[in-house]
Short mmCIF file of C-alpha atoms and ligand atoms in Angstrom, two decimals:
data_model
loop_
_atom_site.label_atom_id
_atom_site.label_comp_id
_atom_site.label_asym_id
_atom_site.label_seq_id
_atom_site.Cartn_x
_atom_site.Cartn_y
_atom_site.Cartn_z
CA MET A 1 -21.01 17.05 -32.38
CA SER A 2 -22.27 13.59 -29.79
CA ASN A 3 -24.03 14.97 -26.86
CA ASN A 4 -21.52 12.33 -24.38
CA SER A 5 -18.88 14.55 -25.66
CA MET A 6 -16.29 17.60 -25.34
CA THR A 7 -15.07 20.06 -27.28
CA LEU A 8 -11.26 21.79 -27.38
CA THR A 9 -11.00 24.70 -29.02
CA ASP A 10 -7.52 25.96 -30.09
CA ASN A 11 -7.81 29.76 -30.03
CA ARG A 12 -4.73 30.48 -31.99
CA ASN A 13 -6.44 28.91 -34.62
CA GLY A 14 -10.10 28.72 -34.35
CA LYS A 15 -10.15 24.84 -35.08
CA SER A 16 -12.28 22.53 -32.70
CA TYR A 17 -11.68 18.93 -31.45
CA GLU A 18 -13.92 16.32 -30.51
CA PHE A 19 -13.19 14.11 -27.67
CA PRO A 20 -15.81 11.16 -26.03
CA ILE A 21 -16.68 11.44 -22.46
CA LEU A 22 -16.72 8.32 -20.61
CA ASP A 23 -18.47 7.62 -17.69
CA GLY A 24 -17.76 5.12 -14.58
CA SER A 25 -20.51 3.58 -12.75
CA VAL A 26 -19.46 6.14 -9.59
CA GLY A 27 -17.29 8.89 -9.32
CA PRO A 28 -15.64 11.53 -12.43
CA SER A 29 -16.47 11.08 -15.83
CA VAL A 30 -13.20 10.87 -17.85
CA VAL A 31 -12.63 12.67 -21.33
CA ASP A 32 -10.76 10.35 -23.43
CA MET A 33 -7.89 12.26 -24.78
CA SER A 34 -6.28 8.93 -26.06
CA SER A 35 -6.72 10.52 -29.57
CA LEU A 36 -5.26 14.27 -29.58
CA TYR A 37 -2.18 13.91 -30.96
CA LYS A 38 -3.23 12.42 -33.99
CA GLN A 39 -6.59 14.62 -34.13
CA THR A 40 -4.53 17.93 -33.15
CA GLY A 41 -0.42 17.11 -33.51
CA MET A 42 -0.64 18.14 -29.41
CA PHE A 43 0.11 16.10 -26.03
CA SER A 44 -1.69 16.76 -23.20
CA TYR A 45 0.85 17.94 -20.00
CA ASP A 46 -0.07 16.63 -16.61
CA GLU A 47 2.89 16.44 -14.02
CA GLY A 48 2.23 14.12 -11.39
CA LEU A 49 -0.80 13.00 -13.61
CA THR A 50 -3.11 14.61 -10.98
CA SER A 51 -5.37 14.95 -13.97
CA THR A 52 -4.86 11.81 -15.71
CA ALA A 53 -7.19 8.48 -14.91
CA VAL A 54 -4.22 5.87 -16.99
CA CYS A 55 -6.79 2.63 -16.88
CA LYS A 56 -10.57 1.37 -16.44
CA SER A 57 -10.41 -0.56 -12.93
CA ASP A 58 -13.78 -2.08 -11.13
CA ILE A 59 -10.84 -3.09 -7.92
CA THR A 60 -10.94 -0.01 -5.76
CA TYR A 61 -13.25 3.05 -5.80
CA ILE A 62 -11.86 6.07 -3.87
CA ASP A 63 -14.12 9.45 -3.26
CA GLY A 64 -11.88 11.45 -1.08
CA GLU A 65 -14.46 14.25 0.17
CA GLN A 66 -16.55 11.92 1.40
CA GLY A 67 -14.00 10.22 3.21
CA LEU A 68 -15.39 7.27 1.16
CA LEU A 69 -12.67 3.89 0.04
CA MET A 70 -14.51 0.83 -1.23
CA HIS A 71 -13.34 -2.56 -2.62
CA ARG A 72 -15.34 -4.00 -5.27
CA GLY A 73 -18.42 -2.30 -3.77
CA TYR A 74 -17.88 -3.22 0.07
CA PRO A 75 -16.53 0.02 1.83
CA ILE A 76 -12.88 -1.09 4.19
CA ASP A 77 -14.89 -0.17 7.36
CA TRP A 78 -17.29 -2.27 7.28
CA LEU A 79 -14.68 -5.05 6.06
CA ALA A 80 -12.88 -4.22 8.76
CA GLU A 81 -15.02 -4.40 11.00
CA ASN A 82 -17.16 -7.74 9.80
CA LYS A 83 -13.81 -9.21 7.65
CA ARG A 84 -10.18 -10.53 8.20
CA PHE A 85 -7.25 -9.88 5.53
CA LEU A 86 -7.46 -13.31 3.24
CA ASP A 87 -10.64 -12.70 2.98
CA VAL A 88 -10.48 -9.44 1.11
CA VAL A 89 -7.28 -10.51 -0.67
CA HIS A 90 -9.64 -13.61 -2.05
CA LEU A 91 -12.00 -10.63 -2.86
CA LEU A 92 -9.35 -8.55 -4.64
CA LEU A 93 -7.78 -11.92 -6.76
CA TYR A 94 -11.31 -13.82 -7.25
CA LYS A 95 -13.85 -10.76 -7.10
CA GLU A 96 -16.12 -12.13 -4.37
CA LEU A 97 -16.15 -12.21 -0.77
CA PRO A 98 -15.38 -16.52 -0.04
CA ASP A 99 -17.71 -18.49 1.70
CA GLU A 100 -16.39 -20.71 5.43
CA LYS A 101 -15.03 -23.57 2.59
CA ARG A 102 -13.44 -21.33 0.39
CA TYR A 103 -11.65 -19.59 2.91
CA GLU A 104 -10.48 -22.27 4.52
CA ASN A 105 -9.29 -23.57 1.15
CA PHE A 106 -7.29 -20.56 0.35
CA LYS A 107 -5.72 -20.16 3.49
CA TYR A 108 -4.48 -23.94 2.83
CA GLU A 109 -3.51 -22.77 -0.84
CA LEU A 110 -1.67 -19.68 0.60
CA LYS A 111 0.30 -22.34 3.92
CA LYS A 112 1.58 -25.06 1.19
CA ARG A 113 3.74 -22.12 -0.69
CA SER A 114 4.47 -20.06 2.33
CA PHE A 115 8.47 -21.78 2.38
CA ILE A 116 10.66 -20.52 0.87
CA HIS A 117 13.84 -22.52 -1.65
CA GLU A 118 16.80 -23.00 0.67
CA GLY A 119 18.81 -21.39 -1.20
CA MET A 120 17.37 -17.71 -0.85
CA HIS A 121 19.11 -18.21 2.87
CA LYS A 122 22.31 -17.75 1.45
CA LEU A 123 20.96 -14.84 -0.58
CA PHE A 124 20.18 -13.16 2.65
CA ASP A 125 23.72 -14.10 4.24
CA ALA A 126 25.56 -12.35 1.07
CA PHE A 127 23.87 -9.01 2.72
CA PRO A 128 25.33 -7.10 5.36
CA ASP A 129 23.89 -7.04 8.17
CA ASP A 130 22.99 -3.32 8.49
CA ALA A 131 21.27 -3.77 5.12
CA HIS A 132 17.72 -1.71 5.18
CA PRO A 133 15.17 -4.57 5.21
CA MET A 134 13.14 -2.56 2.19
CA ALA A 135 16.52 -3.20 -0.12
CA VAL A 136 16.60 -7.42 0.99
CA MET A 137 12.78 -7.13 0.56
CA GLN A 138 13.52 -6.07 -3.36
CA ALA A 139 16.14 -8.35 -4.22
CA ALA A 140 14.84 -11.20 -2.63
CA VAL A 141 11.17 -10.78 -4.25
CA SER A 142 13.52 -10.03 -7.38
CA SER A 143 15.48 -13.53 -6.80
CA LEU A 144 12.17 -15.51 -6.78
CA SER A 145 12.19 -15.80 -11.21
CA THR A 146 15.69 -17.59 -10.60
CA PHE A 147 14.87 -19.85 -8.00
CA TYR A 148 11.38 -20.82 -9.56
CA PRO A 149 11.85 -20.51 -13.38
CA ASP A 150 8.72 -22.53 -14.14
CA HIS A 151 5.56 -21.04 -14.28
CA LEU A 152 6.77 -18.39 -17.25
CA ASN A 153 4.05 -19.13 -19.67
CA MET A 154 1.79 -16.44 -18.05
CA ASP A 155 -0.84 -16.35 -20.79
CA ILE A 156 -2.54 -19.47 -19.35
CA LYS A 157 -4.46 -18.22 -16.22
CA GLU A 158 -4.25 -21.00 -14.01
CA GLU A 159 -0.55 -20.79 -13.99
CA TYR A 160 -0.60 -16.70 -13.51
CA MET A 161 -3.41 -17.25 -10.69
CA GLU A 162 -0.99 -19.64 -8.62
CA MET A 163 1.73 -17.40 -9.14
CA ALA A 164 -0.65 -15.27 -7.09
CA ALA A 165 -0.54 -17.42 -4.44
CA ARG A 166 2.73 -18.19 -4.26
CA ILE A 167 3.76 -14.71 -4.35
CA ILE A 168 1.63 -13.17 -1.59
CA ALA A 169 2.28 -16.49 0.83
CA LYS A 170 6.22 -16.13 -0.13
CA ILE A 171 6.26 -12.31 0.89
CA PRO A 172 5.50 -12.20 4.81
CA THR A 173 8.41 -15.39 4.70
CA ILE A 174 10.88 -13.17 3.05
CA ALA A 175 9.95 -10.42 5.07
CA ALA A 176 10.36 -12.41 8.32
CA SER A 177 13.60 -13.70 7.00
CA ALA A 178 15.40 -10.66 5.80
CA TYR A 179 14.16 -8.96 9.77
CA ARG A 180 15.71 -12.56 11.35
CA HIS A 181 19.34 -12.69 8.90
CA LYS A 182 19.58 -8.44 10.29
CA ASN A 183 19.08 -9.29 13.85
CA GLY A 184 21.55 -12.16 13.25
CA PHE A 185 18.46 -14.36 14.64
CA PRO A 186 18.23 -18.28 13.21
CA ALA A 187 16.16 -18.72 10.05
CA ALA A 188 12.34 -19.10 11.12
CA TYR A 189 10.01 -21.68 8.90
CA PRO A 190 6.58 -21.05 8.64
CA ASN A 191 4.51 -22.98 11.16
CA LEU A 192 1.89 -24.57 9.46
CA ASP A 193 -0.77 -24.51 12.68
CA ARG A 194 -1.49 -20.50 12.25
CA GLY A 195 -2.79 -18.13 9.92
CA PHE A 196 -1.23 -16.08 7.52
CA THR A 197 -0.44 -13.24 9.90
CA GLU A 198 -0.19 -14.82 13.26
CA ASN A 199 2.10 -17.05 11.26
CA PHE A 200 4.24 -14.20 10.00
CA LEU A 201 4.23 -12.89 13.71
CA TYR A 202 5.19 -16.27 14.79
CA MET A 203 8.04 -15.80 12.40
CA LEU A 204 9.00 -12.69 14.00
CA ARG A 205 9.12 -13.61 16.95
CA THR A 206 10.48 -17.60 17.60
CA TYR A 207 13.51 -18.52 19.28
CA PRO A 208 14.63 -22.08 19.09
CA TYR A 209 13.21 -23.54 21.68
CA ASP A 210 10.84 -20.80 23.16
CA HIS A 211 7.48 -20.43 23.08
CA VAL A 212 5.34 -17.94 21.39
CA GLU A 213 2.28 -17.02 22.74
CA LEU A 214 0.23 -14.51 20.79
CA ARG A 215 -2.44 -12.33 22.05
CA PRO A 216 -5.67 -12.85 19.69
CA ILE A 217 -5.43 -8.94 20.02
CA GLU A 218 -2.24 -8.21 18.27
CA VAL A 219 -3.03 -11.49 15.77
CA LYS A 220 -6.10 -8.91 14.71
CA SER A 221 -5.13 -6.02 15.24
CA LEU A 222 -1.86 -6.52 12.51
CA ASP A 223 -4.30 -8.23 10.38
CA THR A 224 -6.53 -4.99 10.34
CA VAL A 225 -3.13 -3.19 9.57
CA PHE A 226 -2.58 -5.47 6.71
CA MET A 227 -6.03 -5.32 5.26
CA LEU A 228 -5.89 -1.50 5.37
CA HIS A 229 -3.14 -1.09 3.32
CA ILE A 230 -3.98 -3.64 0.49
CA ASP A 231 -5.21 -1.13 -2.12
CA HIS A 232 -5.53 2.54 -3.11
CA GLU A 233 -6.19 2.46 -6.63
CA GLN A 234 -3.87 4.31 -8.98
CA ASN A 235 -1.42 5.37 -6.29
CA ALA A 236 2.43 5.49 -7.25
CA SER A 237 3.91 1.66 -6.37
CA THR A 238 0.53 0.83 -8.22
CA SER A 239 0.73 2.00 -10.98
CA THR A 240 4.16 1.37 -11.26
CA VAL A 241 3.23 -2.16 -11.05
CA ARG A 242 0.99 -1.61 -13.91
CA SER A 243 3.96 -0.08 -16.44
CA VAL A 244 6.27 -2.69 -15.77
CA GLY A 245 3.69 -5.42 -16.12
CA SER A 246 2.96 -3.29 -18.64
CA THR A 247 6.05 -4.30 -20.27
CA HIS A 248 4.82 -8.57 -20.00
CA ALA A 249 7.51 -8.58 -17.21
CA HIS A 250 7.33 -11.39 -14.68
CA PRO A 251 5.03 -10.46 -12.05
CA TYR A 252 7.95 -11.15 -9.41
CA SER A 253 9.65 -7.96 -11.28
CA CYS A 254 7.01 -6.02 -11.49
CA ILE A 255 6.40 -6.48 -7.77
CA SER A 256 9.71 -5.89 -6.86
CA ALA A 257 9.34 -2.16 -8.33
CA GLY A 258 6.72 -2.01 -6.55
CA ILE A 259 8.62 -2.50 -3.76
CA GLY A 260 11.51 -0.05 -4.82
CA ALA A 261 8.37 2.78 -4.96
CA LEU A 262 6.79 2.20 -2.13
CA TRP A 263 9.96 2.49 -0.04
CA GLY A 264 10.24 6.38 -1.28
CA HIS A 265 9.66 8.63 2.05
CA ALA A 266 6.60 10.25 0.54
CA HIS A 267 4.66 6.84 -0.01
CA GLY A 268 5.07 4.00 1.76
CA GLY A 269 7.73 5.66 4.87
CA ALA A 270 4.90 8.23 7.02
CA ASN A 271 4.17 5.88 9.93
CA GLU A 272 7.49 5.69 10.31
CA GLY A 273 7.94 9.06 10.09
CA VAL A 274 4.96 9.59 12.52
CA ILE A 275 6.87 7.19 15.63
CA ARG A 276 10.20 9.48 14.70
CA MET A 277 8.26 12.67 15.67
CA LEU A 278 6.74 11.54 18.43
CA GLU A 279 9.58 10.36 19.70
CA GLN A 280 11.15 14.08 18.97
CA ILE A 281 8.55 15.70 20.59
CA GLY A 282 8.82 13.04 23.73
CA THR A 283 6.28 15.16 26.09
CA VAL A 284 2.97 16.71 26.04
CA ASP A 285 4.08 19.80 27.07
CA ARG A 286 6.55 20.21 24.33
CA VAL A 287 3.15 19.69 21.45
CA ASP A 288 1.96 23.10 21.36
CA GLU A 289 5.12 23.76 20.07
CA PHE A 290 5.76 21.70 17.81
CA ILE A 291 2.10 23.02 16.27
CA LYS A 292 3.32 25.99 16.09
CA LYS A 293 6.33 24.78 13.92
CA ALA A 294 3.62 22.87 11.87
CA LYS A 295 1.64 25.82 11.37
CA ASP A 296 5.02 28.08 10.16
CA LYS A 297 5.14 28.63 6.49
CA ASN A 298 8.99 29.76 7.26
CA ASP A 299 9.77 26.15 8.82
CA PRO A 300 9.90 23.30 6.67
CA PHE A 301 8.45 21.14 9.72
CA ARG A 302 4.92 19.16 8.79
CA LEU A 303 2.71 17.66 11.33
CA MET A 304 3.42 13.67 10.25
CA GLY A 305 0.42 11.40 9.97
CA PHE A 306 -1.71 14.39 9.05
CA GLY A 307 -3.46 15.28 5.74
CA HIS A 308 -3.70 12.87 2.78
CA ARG A 309 -3.87 14.09 -1.17
CA VAL A 310 -6.91 12.18 -2.11
CA TYR A 311 -9.43 12.60 1.57
CA LYS A 312 -10.66 15.91 1.82
CA ASN A 313 -12.65 14.30 4.57
CA LEU A 314 -11.88 11.58 8.14
CA ASP A 315 -9.33 8.92 6.49
CA PRO A 316 -11.52 5.64 6.49
CA ARG A 317 -8.84 3.54 7.14
CA ALA A 318 -7.81 5.85 10.73
CA LYS A 319 -11.04 5.67 11.61
CA ALA A 320 -11.10 1.48 12.07
CA LEU A 321 -7.64 1.97 13.03
CA LYS A 322 -8.16 4.20 15.75
CA LYS A 323 -10.09 1.55 17.75
CA LEU A 324 -7.82 -1.26 17.07
CA ARG A 325 -5.25 1.06 18.63
CA ASP A 326 -6.98 2.12 21.67
CA GLN A 327 -8.17 -1.44 22.28
CA LEU A 328 -4.51 -2.59 21.52
CA ILE A 329 -2.48 -0.25 24.10
CA ASP A 330 -5.66 -1.11 26.72
CA GLU A 331 -4.72 -4.51 26.63
CA ILE A 332 -0.51 -4.57 26.31
CA GLY A 333 -0.01 -1.47 26.74
CA ILE A 334 3.13 0.89 25.00
CA ASP A 335 5.09 3.88 25.70
CA THR A 336 2.67 6.05 27.73
CA ASN A 337 4.68 9.52 26.70
CA LEU A 338 3.87 8.29 23.21
CA ILE A 339 0.20 7.66 23.59
CA LYS A 340 -0.64 10.55 25.82
CA VAL A 341 1.62 12.84 23.05
CA ALA A 342 -0.37 11.49 19.41
CA SER A 343 -3.37 12.22 21.38
CA ARG A 344 -2.43 15.92 22.38
CA ILE A 345 -1.53 16.40 18.56
CA GLU A 346 -4.88 14.90 17.80
CA GLU A 347 -7.20 17.26 20.20
CA ILE A 348 -5.71 20.05 18.76
CA ALA A 349 -5.15 19.17 15.31
CA LEU A 350 -9.14 18.48 15.11
CA SER A 351 -10.21 21.53 16.62
CA ASP A 352 -7.55 24.16 15.73
CA GLU A 353 -8.56 26.63 13.01
CA TYR A 354 -5.36 25.90 10.87
CA PHE A 355 -5.91 22.61 10.70
CA VAL A 356 -9.61 22.03 10.22
CA LYS A 357 -9.82 25.29 7.57
CA ARG A 358 -7.10 22.70 5.32
CA ASN A 359 -9.27 19.84 6.77
CA LEU A 360 -5.99 18.09 7.93
CA TYR A 361 -7.02 15.06 9.51
CA PRO A 362 -5.08 12.23 10.98
CA ASN A 363 -4.69 9.78 8.43
CA VAL A 364 -4.08 5.83 8.62
CA ASP A 365 -0.37 6.53 9.13
CA PHE A 366 -0.94 8.34 12.52
CA HIS A 367 -2.77 4.97 14.24
CA SER A 368 -0.59 2.77 12.41
CA GLY A 369 2.73 3.35 13.72
CA LEU A 370 1.87 3.43 17.15
CA ILE A 371 0.04 -0.58 16.28
CA LEU A 372 2.94 -1.43 14.91
CA LYS A 373 4.97 0.16 17.80
CA ALA A 374 2.39 -1.62 20.44
CA LEU A 375 3.42 -4.90 18.66
CA GLY A 376 7.08 -4.43 19.13
CA ILE A 377 7.69 -3.78 15.13
CA PRO A 378 11.08 -1.71 14.52
CA ASN A 379 10.84 0.88 12.82
CA GLU A 380 12.80 0.21 9.84
CA MET A 381 10.25 -2.71 9.41
CA PHE A 382 6.89 -0.72 8.71
CA ALA A 383 7.16 -0.51 5.16
CA VAL A 384 7.79 -3.60 4.44
CA LEU A 385 4.89 -4.88 6.31
CA PHE A 386 3.22 -1.82 3.99
CA VAL A 387 4.77 -4.41 1.40
CA ILE A 388 2.95 -7.83 3.10
CA GLY A 389 -0.86 -5.98 3.01
CA ARG A 390 -0.46 -3.77 -0.17
CA THR A 391 1.54 -7.17 -2.78
CA PRO A 392 -2.41 -8.85 -2.91
CA GLY A 393 -3.04 -5.21 -4.47
CA TRP A 394 -0.49 -5.02 -6.51
CA ILE A 395 -1.45 -8.79 -7.78
CA ALA A 396 -5.37 -8.32 -8.42
CA GLN A 397 -4.28 -4.88 -10.70
CA TRP A 398 -1.62 -6.90 -12.43
CA ILE A 399 -4.33 -9.96 -13.35
CA GLU A 400 -6.84 -7.04 -14.14
CA LEU A 401 -4.17 -5.69 -16.47
CA LYS A 402 -2.82 -8.97 -18.32
CA GLU A 403 -7.15 -9.92 -18.47
CA GLN A 404 -7.96 -6.60 -20.02
CA GLU A 405 -9.22 -6.92 -23.78
CA SER A 406 -6.17 -4.87 -25.62
CA LEU A 407 -2.92 -4.94 -23.78
CA LYS A 408 -0.90 -1.62 -24.47
CA ILE A 409 2.60 -0.46 -22.64
CA VAL A 410 2.29 2.51 -20.88
CA ARG A 411 4.89 4.69 -22.82
CA PRO A 412 4.19 8.60 -21.87
CA ARG A 413 5.20 11.35 -23.69
CA GLN A 414 7.32 14.34 -22.60
CA LEU A 415 7.61 18.72 -23.21
CA TYR A 416 10.58 18.74 -24.72
CA VAL A 417 12.39 21.74 -23.87
CA GLY A 418 16.20 20.92 -24.98
CA SER A 419 18.41 22.49 -26.72
CA LYS A 420 17.36 22.93 -30.73
CA LEU A 421 19.62 20.66 -33.19
CA LYS A 422 23.13 22.46 -32.80
CA ILE A 423 24.76 20.56 -36.24
N1 ACO B 1 1.12 19.76 8.90
C1 ACO B 1 0.64 20.98 8.73
N2 ACO B 1 0.48 22.03 7.28
C2 ACO B 1 0.00 20.61 6.25
C3 ACO B 1 -0.13 20.03 6.65
C4 ACO B 1 1.30 19.05 7.60
N3 ACO B 1 0.50 17.90 7.85
N4 ACO B 1 -0.34 18.57 4.87
C5 ACO B 1 -0.73 19.77 4.73
N5 ACO B 1 -0.53 21.22 5.92
C6 ACO B 1 -1.19 22.58 4.71
C7 ACO B 1 -0.14 22.95 3.03
O1 ACO B 1 1.25 23.78 4.64
C8 ACO B 1 -0.88 23.78 2.37
O2 ACO B 1 -1.10 25.14 3.72
P1 ACO B 1 -1.21 26.13 2.72
O3 ACO B 1 -2.80 26.26 2.04
O4 ACO B 1 -1.32 27.67 4.21
O5 ACO B 1 -0.40 26.79 1.49
C9 ACO B 1 -2.26 23.20 2.89
O6 ACO B 1 -2.20 22.40 4.00
C10 ACO B 1 -2.45 22.42 1.62
O7 ACO B 1 -1.49 21.19 1.89
P2 ACO B 1 -0.46 20.38 0.17
O8 ACO B 1 -0.18 20.26 1.00
O9 ACO B 1 -1.38 20.95 -0.76
O10 ACO B 1 -1.68 19.30 0.53
P3 ACO B 1 -1.86 17.67 -0.35
O11 ACO B 1 -3.03 17.45 -0.58
O12 ACO B 1 -0.37 18.43 -1.67
O13 ACO B 1 -0.54 17.05 0.86
C11 ACO B 1 0.52 15.54 2.00
C12 ACO B 1 -1.30 15.84 1.16
C13 ACO B 1 1.58 15.17 1.25
C14 ACO B 1 -0.09 13.94 2.52
C15 ACO B 1 0.88 16.11 3.41
O14 ACO B 1 -0.37 16.79 3.77
C16 ACO B 1 2.03 15.86 3.75
O15 ACO B 1 2.31 16.31 4.12
N6 ACO B 1 1.52 15.33 5.27
C17 ACO B 1 2.30 14.99 6.28
C18 ACO B 1 2.83 13.71 5.79
C19 ACO B 1 1.79 12.43 5.85
O16 ACO B 1 0.80 11.35 6.53
N7 ACO B 1 1.98 11.31 4.94
C20 ACO B 1 1.44 10.44 4.50
C21 ACO B 1 0.37 10.34 3.87
S1 ACO B 1 -0.92 8.93 3.51
C22 ACO B 1 -0.15 7.96 3.24
O17 ACO B 1 0.20 8.51 1.33
C23 ACO B 1 -0.63 6.19 2.86
#
């Protein structure tokens, strides 16, 4: 029996089986159960995969107890304080932070791929005016493989890295086009004099013959929101991207599937929920009533933007955003009622025994909703902005999957509880 193993005993017959224990660089070790069926004829059962590591990864590490999130060894609060979104995109794709020359080259590579095929505008025209921008995003990203059918050989590294840059570069243009189409605005083209995040805000706001003035604090805030959403290890949308990728599907299909998963209100829709909740509460004098509702077990109301499945301490992304949120609000202003309501909720929840005992801290969505609101971004675009931030993370995870030694199709098993053979 090896020291680094775990023995499982079947109490029905006393038989024992041995499974290796694998250690990561930090964090919990894992029991390698891949031979479970071969050894025992049984599967493991883990609904929601709450105790199952599905891959090896060196991109992101989270310690929810400590409130630590790091990408390739760099803590997110340090990155948010010292780096730009594209630095972190480079870090995820190329495994290192760029120096200034590489940063500029990378920025240029993305810029020149930011235009979308003119034919795509016909696609936007075909959708009803009230189509949700996330549905339009998903369809448009999927359609990229019809507009750009070259580079379908994904076995050559240069080709798939070019594909990666192409998707990351075009996503903001697609997002802005979905928004503009919905609002009946004329199509906008990327402005090559502007950086990645600045250009996206420009494409949302530009109008013919109108000069778009963007304040540095607006660009910095949105850049940070993108960065804080870039990757969060094997969450629902990322594991969707990996599952679809495991079939050797094209990355456009993988990203489109990831967008579908992110659209679910349990995943990408929480910051929209925060704003809806703050608007529903309306004034500070009603906060106590809603706190009472949140604590009432018979009431389904939950304080949106509080608590997290993984973080049982301060969400480090929330810490970084709160500072920016306050700066942004000081400089450009926002509906002060919303801010007062949010501040009062935070004050109560951080001292109330119910929230303290359950480790319910403000999460990233609590602050990002207010930042996006202050930037004048409509609620239905919130999840779309999450897509822009998360796409480089999905792509980095797709590249990691592609480059692993043996790529196994994701094919979970089940516990069948239906009818036995009837005839
Ligand atoms: N308001 C009031 N009570 C809450 C809240 C909340 N926001 N979140 C959890 N609780 C309570 C639960 O009722 C439960 O109480 P109990 O122990 O007395 O039964 C306890 O805290 C533990 O809650 P769980 O649901 O078991 O915690 P879990 O880790 O499964 O849930 C989740 C995490 C889903 C995020 C939850 O906290 C929640 O619904 N929060 C509000 C929605 C939200 O902000 N989602 C965004 C998450 S961040 C992201 O996805 C990027």
